[in-house]
Amino acid sequence: QATRVGVAVVDTFVWQSLASVAIPGFTINRICAASLALLGALTRWPLPLRRWTTTALGLATIPLIITPIDRTVDLLMDSSLRKLYGAPGEPPAP
């Protein structure tokens, strides 16, 4: 029982770290950097307006990236870490 709980804790921690922190943070950062560069190249807007627009675009992408990132992290974990302790999506056998 303690082993199952430990595995569940580690699985949840790794999944949350990837799907809720690392990958979305990196993705939104790159979207913001690209949009700021594009706005700088394509418009003559003042810098504060470009930055606010970049922030709005970054926030607007969040609903669009959630599902693809979640599914990708599931596939990544199913093909790596979860192979160590059982079938994908299932807790380890007692």
mmCIF file of N, CA and C in Angstrom:
data_model
loop_
_atom_site.group_PDB
_atom_site.id
_atom_site.type_symbol
_atom_site.label_atom_id
_atom_site.label_comp_id
_atom_site.label_asym_id
_atom_site.label_seq_id
_atom_site.Cartn_x
_atom_site.Cartn_y
_atom_site.Cartn_z
ATOM 1 N N GLN A 1 0.834 -1.200 0.000
ATOM 2 C CA GLN A 1 0.000 0.000 0.000
ATOM 3 C C GLN A 1 0.871 1.254 0.000
ATOM 4 N N ALA A 2 1.901 1.297 0.839
ATOM 5 C CA ALA A 2 2.783 2.464 0.904
ATOM 6 C C ALA A 2 3.511 2.666 -0.418
ATOM 7 N N THR A 3 3.857 1.565 -1.089
ATOM 8 C CA THR A 3 4.528 1.661 -2.382
ATOM 9 C C THR A 3 3.603 2.275 -3.421
ATOM 10 N N ARG A 4 2.344 1.856 -3.414
ATOM 11 C CA ARG A 4 1.364 2.407 -4.361
ATOM 12 C C ARG A 4 1.190 3.902 -4.151
ATOM 13 N N VAL A 5 1.134 4.300 -2.893
ATOM 14 C CA VAL A 5 0.982 5.729 -2.589
ATOM 15 C C VAL A 5 2.222 6.489 -3.053
ATOM 16 N N GLY A 6 3.387 5.942 -2.790
ATOM 17 C CA GLY A 6 4.628 6.589 -3.211
ATOM 18 C C GLY A 6 4.714 6.745 -4.718
ATOM 19 N N VAL A 7 4.338 5.692 -5.434
ATOM 20 C CA VAL A 7 4.349 5.748 -6.897
ATOM 21 C C VAL A 7 3.353 6.794 -7.387
ATOM 22 N N ALA A 8 2.182 6.826 -6.791
ATOM 23 C CA ALA A 8 1.171 7.807 -7.191
ATOM 24 C C ALA A 8 1.654 9.229 -6.937
ATOM 25 N N VAL A 9 2.328 9.436 -5.812
ATOM 26 C CA VAL A 9 2.856 10.764 -5.486
ATOM 27 C C VAL A 9 3.902 11.185 -6.511
ATOM 28 N N VAL A 10 4.830 10.287 -6.814
ATOM 29 C CA VAL A 10 5.881 10.608 -7.784
ATOM 30 C C VAL A 10 5.282 10.851 -9.167
ATOM 31 N N ASP A 11 4.365 9.983 -9.581
ATOM 32 C CA ASP A 11 3.722 10.134 -10.885
ATOM 33 C C ASP A 11 3.010 11.476 -10.975
ATOM 34 N N THR A 12 2.253 11.814 -9.954
ATOM 35 C CA THR A 12 1.514 13.079 -9.946
ATOM 36 C C THR A 12 2.462 14.268 -9.950
ATOM 37 N N PHE A 13 3.519 14.196 -9.161
ATOM 38 C CA PHE A 13 4.485 15.289 -9.094
ATOM 39 C C PHE A 13 5.154 15.520 -10.450
ATOM 40 N N VAL A 14 5.598 14.443 -11.077
ATOM 41 C CA VAL A 14 6.265 14.571 -12.380
ATOM 42 C C VAL A 14 5.284 15.106 -13.420
ATOM 43 N N TRP A 15 4.086 14.536 -13.449
ATOM 44 C CA TRP A 15 3.090 14.974 -14.434
ATOM 45 C C TRP A 15 2.761 16.456 -14.247
ATOM 46 N N GLN A 16 2.475 16.864 -13.017
ATOM 47 C CA GLN A 16 2.138 18.264 -12.756
ATOM 48 C C GLN A 16 3.309 19.192 -13.079
ATOM 49 N N SER A 17 4.512 18.760 -12.743
ATOM 50 C CA SER A 17 5.691 19.592 -13.028
ATOM 51 C C SER A 17 5.842 19.837 -14.524
ATOM 52 N N LEU A 18 5.614 18.803 -15.314
ATOM 53 C CA LEU A 18 5.739 18.948 -16.760
ATOM 54 C C LEU A 18 4.533 19.639 -17.384
ATOM 55 N N ALA A 19 3.333 19.138 -17.079
ATOM 56 C CA ALA A 19 2.132 19.599 -17.769
ATOM 57 C C ALA A 19 1.600 20.935 -17.266
ATOM 58 N N SER A 20 1.925 21.302 -16.049
ATOM 59 C CA SER A 20 1.368 22.532 -15.496
ATOM 60 C C SER A 20 2.391 23.637 -15.288
ATOM 61 N N VAL A 21 3.672 23.295 -15.315
ATOM 62 C CA VAL A 21 4.694 24.302 -15.017
ATOM 63 C C VAL A 21 5.703 24.432 -16.157
ATOM 64 N N ALA A 22 6.507 23.406 -16.373
ATOM 65 C CA ALA A 22 7.655 23.516 -17.276
ATOM 66 C C ALA A 22 7.261 23.746 -18.740
ATOM 67 N N ILE A 23 6.452 22.868 -19.282
ATOM 68 C CA ILE A 23 6.133 22.955 -20.708
ATOM 69 C C ILE A 23 5.245 24.165 -21.025
ATOM 70 N N PRO A 24 4.175 24.430 -20.255
ATOM 71 C CA PRO A 24 3.391 25.632 -20.550
ATOM 72 C C PRO A 24 4.207 26.920 -20.373
ATOM 73 N N GLY A 25 5.035 26.971 -19.351
ATOM 74 C CA GLY A 25 5.855 28.160 -19.133
ATOM 75 C C GLY A 25 6.784 28.414 -20.304
ATOM 76 N N PHE A 26 7.449 27.370 -20.762
ATOM 77 C CA PHE A 26 8.347 27.501 -21.906
ATOM 78 C C PHE A 26 7.576 27.895 -23.162
ATOM 79 N N THR A 27 6.442 27.230 -23.398
ATOM 80 C CA THR A 27 5.647 27.488 -24.601
ATOM 81 C C THR A 27 5.149 28.927 -24.630
ATOM 82 N N ILE A 28 4.582 29.386 -23.539
ATOM 83 C CA ILE A 28 4.067 30.756 -23.492
ATOM 84 C C ILE A 28 5.209 31.763 -23.615
ATOM 85 N N ASN A 29 6.345 31.473 -23.004
ATOM 86 C CA ASN A 29 7.502 32.360 -23.128
ATOM 87 C C ASN A 29 7.926 32.515 -24.579
ATOM 88 N N ARG A 30 7.978 31.403 -25.298
ATOM 89 C CA ARG A 30 8.393 31.471 -26.704
ATOM 90 C C ARG A 30 7.349 32.167 -27.570
ATOM 91 N N ILE A 31 6.061 31.954 -27.278
ATOM 92 C CA ILE A 31 5.000 32.647 -28.012
ATOM 93 C C ILE A 31 5.106 34.148 -27.778
ATOM 94 N N CYS A 32 5.337 34.536 -26.540
ATOM 95 C CA CYS A 32 5.470 35.960 -26.224
ATOM 96 C C CYS A 32 6.702 36.558 -26.892
ATOM 97 N N ALA A 33 7.821 35.856 -26.855
ATOM 98 C CA ALA A 33 9.035 36.366 -27.486
ATOM 99 C C ALA A 33 8.839 36.531 -28.991
ATOM 100 N N ALA A 34 8.217 35.540 -29.612
ATOM 101 C CA ALA A 34 7.981 35.610 -31.056
ATOM 102 C C ALA A 34 7.009 36.738 -31.400
ATOM 103 N N SER A 35 5.951 36.872 -30.618
ATOM 104 C CA SER A 35 4.969 37.920 -30.919
ATOM 105 C C SER A 35 5.565 39.307 -30.703
ATOM 106 N N LEU A 36 6.402 39.477 -29.687
ATOM 107 C CA LEU A 36 7.046 40.773 -29.461
ATOM 108 C C LEU A 36 7.980 41.108 -30.624
ATOM 109 N N ALA A 37 8.722 40.117 -31.090
ATOM 110 C CA ALA A 37 9.616 40.344 -32.228
ATOM 111 C C ALA A 37 8.823 40.677 -33.493
ATOM 112 N N LEU A 38 7.736 39.937 -33.728
ATOM 113 C CA LEU A 38 6.912 40.208 -34.910
ATOM 114 C C LEU A 38 6.256 41.583 -34.845
ATOM 115 N N LEU A 39 5.729 41.931 -33.679
ATOM 116 C CA LEU A 39 5.118 43.250 -33.537
ATOM 117 C C LEU A 39 6.154 44.353 -33.743
ATOM 118 N N GLY A 40 7.377 44.125 -33.292
ATOM 119 C CA GLY A 40 8.441 45.101 -33.501
ATOM 120 C C GLY A 40 8.801 45.255 -34.968
ATOM 121 N N ALA A 41 8.740 44.149 -35.699
ATOM 122 C CA ALA A 41 9.102 44.182 -37.114
ATOM 123 C C ALA A 41 7.960 44.666 -38.008
ATOM 124 N N LEU A 42 6.724 44.392 -37.606
ATOM 125 C CA LEU A 42 5.591 44.670 -38.486
ATOM 126 C C LEU A 42 4.796 45.933 -38.142
ATOM 127 N N THR A 43 5.022 46.481 -36.968
ATOM 128 C CA THR A 43 4.262 47.668 -36.570
ATOM 129 C C THR A 43 5.215 48.766 -36.104
ATOM 130 N N ARG A 44 4.657 49.927 -35.946
ATOM 131 C CA ARG A 44 5.407 51.043 -35.363
ATOM 132 C C ARG A 44 4.795 51.425 -34.012
ATOM 133 N N TRP A 45 4.149 50.450 -33.388
ATOM 134 C CA TRP A 45 3.527 50.698 -32.093
ATOM 135 C C TRP A 45 4.601 51.008 -31.056
ATOM 136 N N PRO A 46 4.266 51.842 -30.085
ATOM 137 C CA PRO A 46 5.237 52.088 -29.014
ATOM 138 C C PRO A 46 5.468 50.809 -28.192
ATOM 139 N N LEU A 47 6.651 50.722 -27.589
ATOM 140 C CA LEU A 47 7.035 49.517 -26.856
ATOM 141 C C LEU A 47 6.027 49.103 -25.783
ATOM 142 N N PRO A 48 5.509 50.037 -24.965
ATOM 143 C CA PRO A 48 4.522 49.590 -23.963
ATOM 144 C C PRO A 48 3.292 48.920 -24.581
ATOM 145 N N LEU A 49 2.811 49.410 -25.712
ATOM 146 C CA LEU A 49 1.659 48.797 -26.374
ATOM 147 C C LEU A 49 2.022 47.413 -26.915
ATOM 148 N N ARG A 50 3.212 47.293 -27.483
ATOM 149 C CA ARG A 50 3.652 45.973 -27.975
ATOM 150 C C ARG A 50 3.757 44.981 -26.833
ATOM 151 N N ARG A 51 4.274 45.430 -25.684
ATOM 152 C CA ARG A 51 4.396 44.527 -24.529
ATOM 153 C C ARG A 51 3.037 44.102 -24.005
ATOM 154 N N TRP A 52 2.083 45.024 -23.902
ATOM 155 C CA TRP A 52 0.742 44.669 -23.437
ATOM 156 C C TRP A 52 0.061 43.719 -24.423
ATOM 157 N N THR A 53 0.266 43.958 -25.706
ATOM 158 C CA THR A 53 -0.311 43.078 -26.724
ATOM 159 C C THR A 53 0.298 41.685 -26.625
ATOM 160 N N THR A 54 1.605 41.642 -26.422
ATOM 161 C CA THR A 54 2.302 40.371 -26.252
ATOM 162 C C THR A 54 1.760 39.611 -25.045
ATOM 163 N N THR A 55 1.555 40.328 -23.947
ATOM 164 C CA THR A 55 0.997 39.699 -22.741
ATOM 165 C C THR A 55 -0.399 39.148 -23.017
ATOM 166 N N ALA A 56 -1.226 39.935 -23.696
ATOM 167 C CA ALA A 56 -2.585 39.483 -24.028
ATOM 168 C C ALA A 56 -2.549 38.247 -24.920
ATOM 169 N N LEU A 57 -1.653 38.239 -25.892
ATOM 170 C CA LEU A 57 -1.539 37.071 -26.773
ATOM 171 C C LEU A 57 -1.084 35.837 -25.995
ATOM 172 N N GLY A 58 -0.132 36.027 -25.100
ATOM 173 C CA GLY A 58 0.330 34.910 -24.274
ATOM 174 C C GLY A 58 -0.790 34.331 -23.434
ATOM 175 N N LEU A 59 -1.560 35.206 -22.805
ATOM 176 C CA LEU A 59 -2.694 34.744 -21.989
ATOM 177 C C LEU A 59 -3.770 34.080 -22.850
ATOM 178 N N ALA A 60 -3.983 34.608 -24.049
ATOM 179 C CA ALA A 60 -5.014 34.054 -24.933
ATOM 180 C C ALA A 60 -4.652 32.656 -25.433
ATOM 181 N N THR A 61 -3.374 32.335 -25.457
ATOM 182 C CA THR A 61 -2.977 31.011 -25.946
ATOM 183 C C THR A 61 -3.175 29.910 -24.915
ATOM 184 N N ILE A 62 -3.327 30.284 -23.655
ATOM 185 C CA ILE A 62 -3.419 29.263 -22.600
ATOM 186 C C ILE A 62 -4.523 28.238 -22.877
ATOM 187 N N PRO A 63 -5.757 28.644 -23.175
ATOM 188 C CA PRO A 63 -6.791 27.623 -23.423
ATOM 189 C C PRO A 63 -6.481 26.739 -24.634
ATOM 190 N N LEU A 64 -5.702 27.253 -25.573
ATOM 191 C CA LEU A 64 -5.398 26.493 -26.783
ATOM 192 C C LEU A 64 -4.298 25.460 -26.581
ATOM 193 N N ILE A 65 -3.417 25.685 -25.603
ATOM 194 C CA ILE A 65 -2.279 24.776 -25.429
ATOM 195 C C ILE A 65 -2.491 23.721 -24.354
ATOM 196 N N ILE A 66 -3.524 23.866 -23.543
ATOM 197 C CA ILE A 66 -3.717 22.951 -22.407
ATOM 198 C C ILE A 66 -3.857 21.497 -22.852
ATOM 199 N N THR A 67 -4.821 21.214 -23.692
ATOM 200 C CA THR A 67 -5.092 19.827 -24.091
ATOM 201 C C THR A 67 -3.918 19.192 -24.831
ATOM 202 N N PRO A 68 -3.318 19.867 -25.819
ATOM 203 C CA PRO A 68 -2.166 19.236 -26.483
ATOM 204 C C PRO A 68 -1.006 18.942 -25.529
ATOM 205 N N ILE A 69 -0.741 19.836 -24.594
ATOM 206 C CA ILE A 69 0.344 19.598 -23.646
ATOM 207 C C ILE A 69 -0.002 18.438 -22.721
ATOM 208 N N ASP A 70 -1.218 18.417 -22.191
ATOM 209 C CA ASP A 70 -1.626 17.316 -21.309
ATOM 210 C C ASP A 70 -1.500 15.968 -22.008
ATOM 211 N N ARG A 71 -1.968 15.879 -23.230
ATOM 212 C CA ARG A 71 -1.906 14.615 -23.973
ATOM 213 C C ARG A 71 -0.465 14.214 -24.268
ATOM 214 N N THR A 72 0.357 15.206 -24.605
ATOM 215 C CA THR A 72 1.765 14.922 -24.885
ATOM 216 C C THR A 72 2.487 14.418 -23.644
ATOM 217 N N VAL A 73 2.213 15.029 -22.499
ATOM 218 C CA VAL A 73 2.851 14.581 -21.253
ATOM 219 C C VAL A 73 2.372 13.172 -20.900
ATOM 220 N N ASP A 74 1.093 12.887 -21.092
ATOM 221 C CA ASP A 74 0.601 11.517 -20.862
ATOM 222 C C ASP A 74 1.345 10.518 -21.745
ATOM 223 N N LEU A 75 1.482 10.826 -23.035
ATOM 224 C CA LEU A 75 2.199 9.922 -23.936
ATOM 225 C C LEU A 75 3.664 9.776 -23.532
ATOM 226 N N LEU A 76 4.288 10.878 -23.169
ATOM 227 C CA LEU A 76 5.685 10.840 -22.739
ATOM 228 C C LEU A 76 5.859 9.967 -21.504
ATOM 229 N N MET A 77 4.986 10.151 -20.528
ATOM 230 C CA MET A 77 5.093 9.366 -19.292
ATOM 231 C C MET A 77 4.699 7.908 -19.511
ATOM 232 N N ASP A 78 3.696 7.673 -20.357
ATOM 233 C CA ASP A 78 3.301 6.290 -20.654
ATOM 234 C C ASP A 78 4.429 5.526 -21.331
ATOM 235 N N SER A 79 5.233 6.214 -22.132
ATOM 236 C CA SER A 79 6.312 5.539 -22.854
ATOM 237 C C SER A 79 7.637 5.561 -22.100
ATOM 238 N N SER A 80 7.648 6.126 -20.907
ATOM 239 C CA SER A 80 8.904 6.152 -20.154
ATOM 240 C C SER A 80 8.680 5.744 -18.699
ATOM 241 N N LEU A 81 8.426 6.693 -17.843
ATOM 242 C CA LEU A 81 8.348 6.463 -16.401
ATOM 243 C C LEU A 81 7.294 5.427 -16.012
ATOM 244 N N ARG A 82 6.137 5.501 -16.628
ATOM 245 C CA ARG A 82 5.055 4.596 -16.245
ATOM 246 C C ARG A 82 5.331 3.153 -16.644
ATOM 247 N N LYS A 83 6.241 2.920 -17.554
ATOM 248 C CA LYS A 83 6.621 1.542 -17.901
ATOM 249 C C LYS A 83 7.343 0.866 -16.738
ATOM 250 N N LEU A 84 7.910 1.663 -15.858
ATOM 251 C CA LEU A 84 8.635 1.103 -14.722
ATOM 252 C C LEU A 84 7.710 0.503 -13.669
ATOM 253 N N TYR A 85 6.472 0.962 -13.616
ATOM 254 C CA TYR A 85 5.593 0.499 -12.530
ATOM 255 C C TYR A 85 4.234 0.008 -12.982
ATOM 256 N N GLY A 86 4.003 -0.170 -14.264
ATOM 257 C CA GLY A 86 2.747 -0.789 -14.653
ATOM 258 C C GLY A 86 2.199 -0.235 -15.957
ATOM 259 N N ALA A 87 0.988 -0.643 -16.255
ATOM 260 C CA ALA A 87 0.328 -0.252 -17.494
ATOM 261 C C ALA A 87 0.000 1.232 -17.488
ATOM 262 N N PRO A 88 -0.012 1.864 -18.671
ATOM 263 C CA PRO A 88 -0.334 3.282 -18.741
ATOM 264 C C PRO A 88 -1.700 3.600 -18.143
ATOM 265 N N GLY A 89 -1.720 4.625 -17.325
ATOM 266 C CA GLY A 89 -2.975 5.084 -16.745
ATOM 267 C C GLY A 89 -3.499 4.248 -15.602
ATOM 268 N N GLU A 90 -2.810 3.180 -15.246
ATOM 269 C CA GLU A 90 -3.274 2.325 -14.167
ATOM 270 C C GLU A 90 -2.293 2.385 -12.997
ATOM 271 N N PRO A 91 -2.799 2.351 -11.791
ATOM 272 C CA PRO A 91 -1.888 2.307 -10.649
ATOM 273 C C PRO A 91 -1.198 0.948 -10.610
ATOM 274 N N PRO A 92 -0.066 0.867 -9.958
ATOM 275 C CA PRO A 92 0.628 -0.424 -9.888
ATOM 276 C C PRO A 92 -0.181 -1.460 -9.121
ATOM 277 N N ALA A 93 0.010 -2.717 -9.488
ATOM 278 C CA ALA A 93 -0.694 -3.807 -8.793
ATOM 279 C C ALA A 93 -0.175 -3.938 -7.358
ATOM 280 N N PRO A 94 -1.059 -4.340 -6.424
ATOM 281 C CA PRO A 94 -0.626 -4.471 -5.020
ATOM 282 C C PRO A 94 0.366 -5.593 -4.819
#
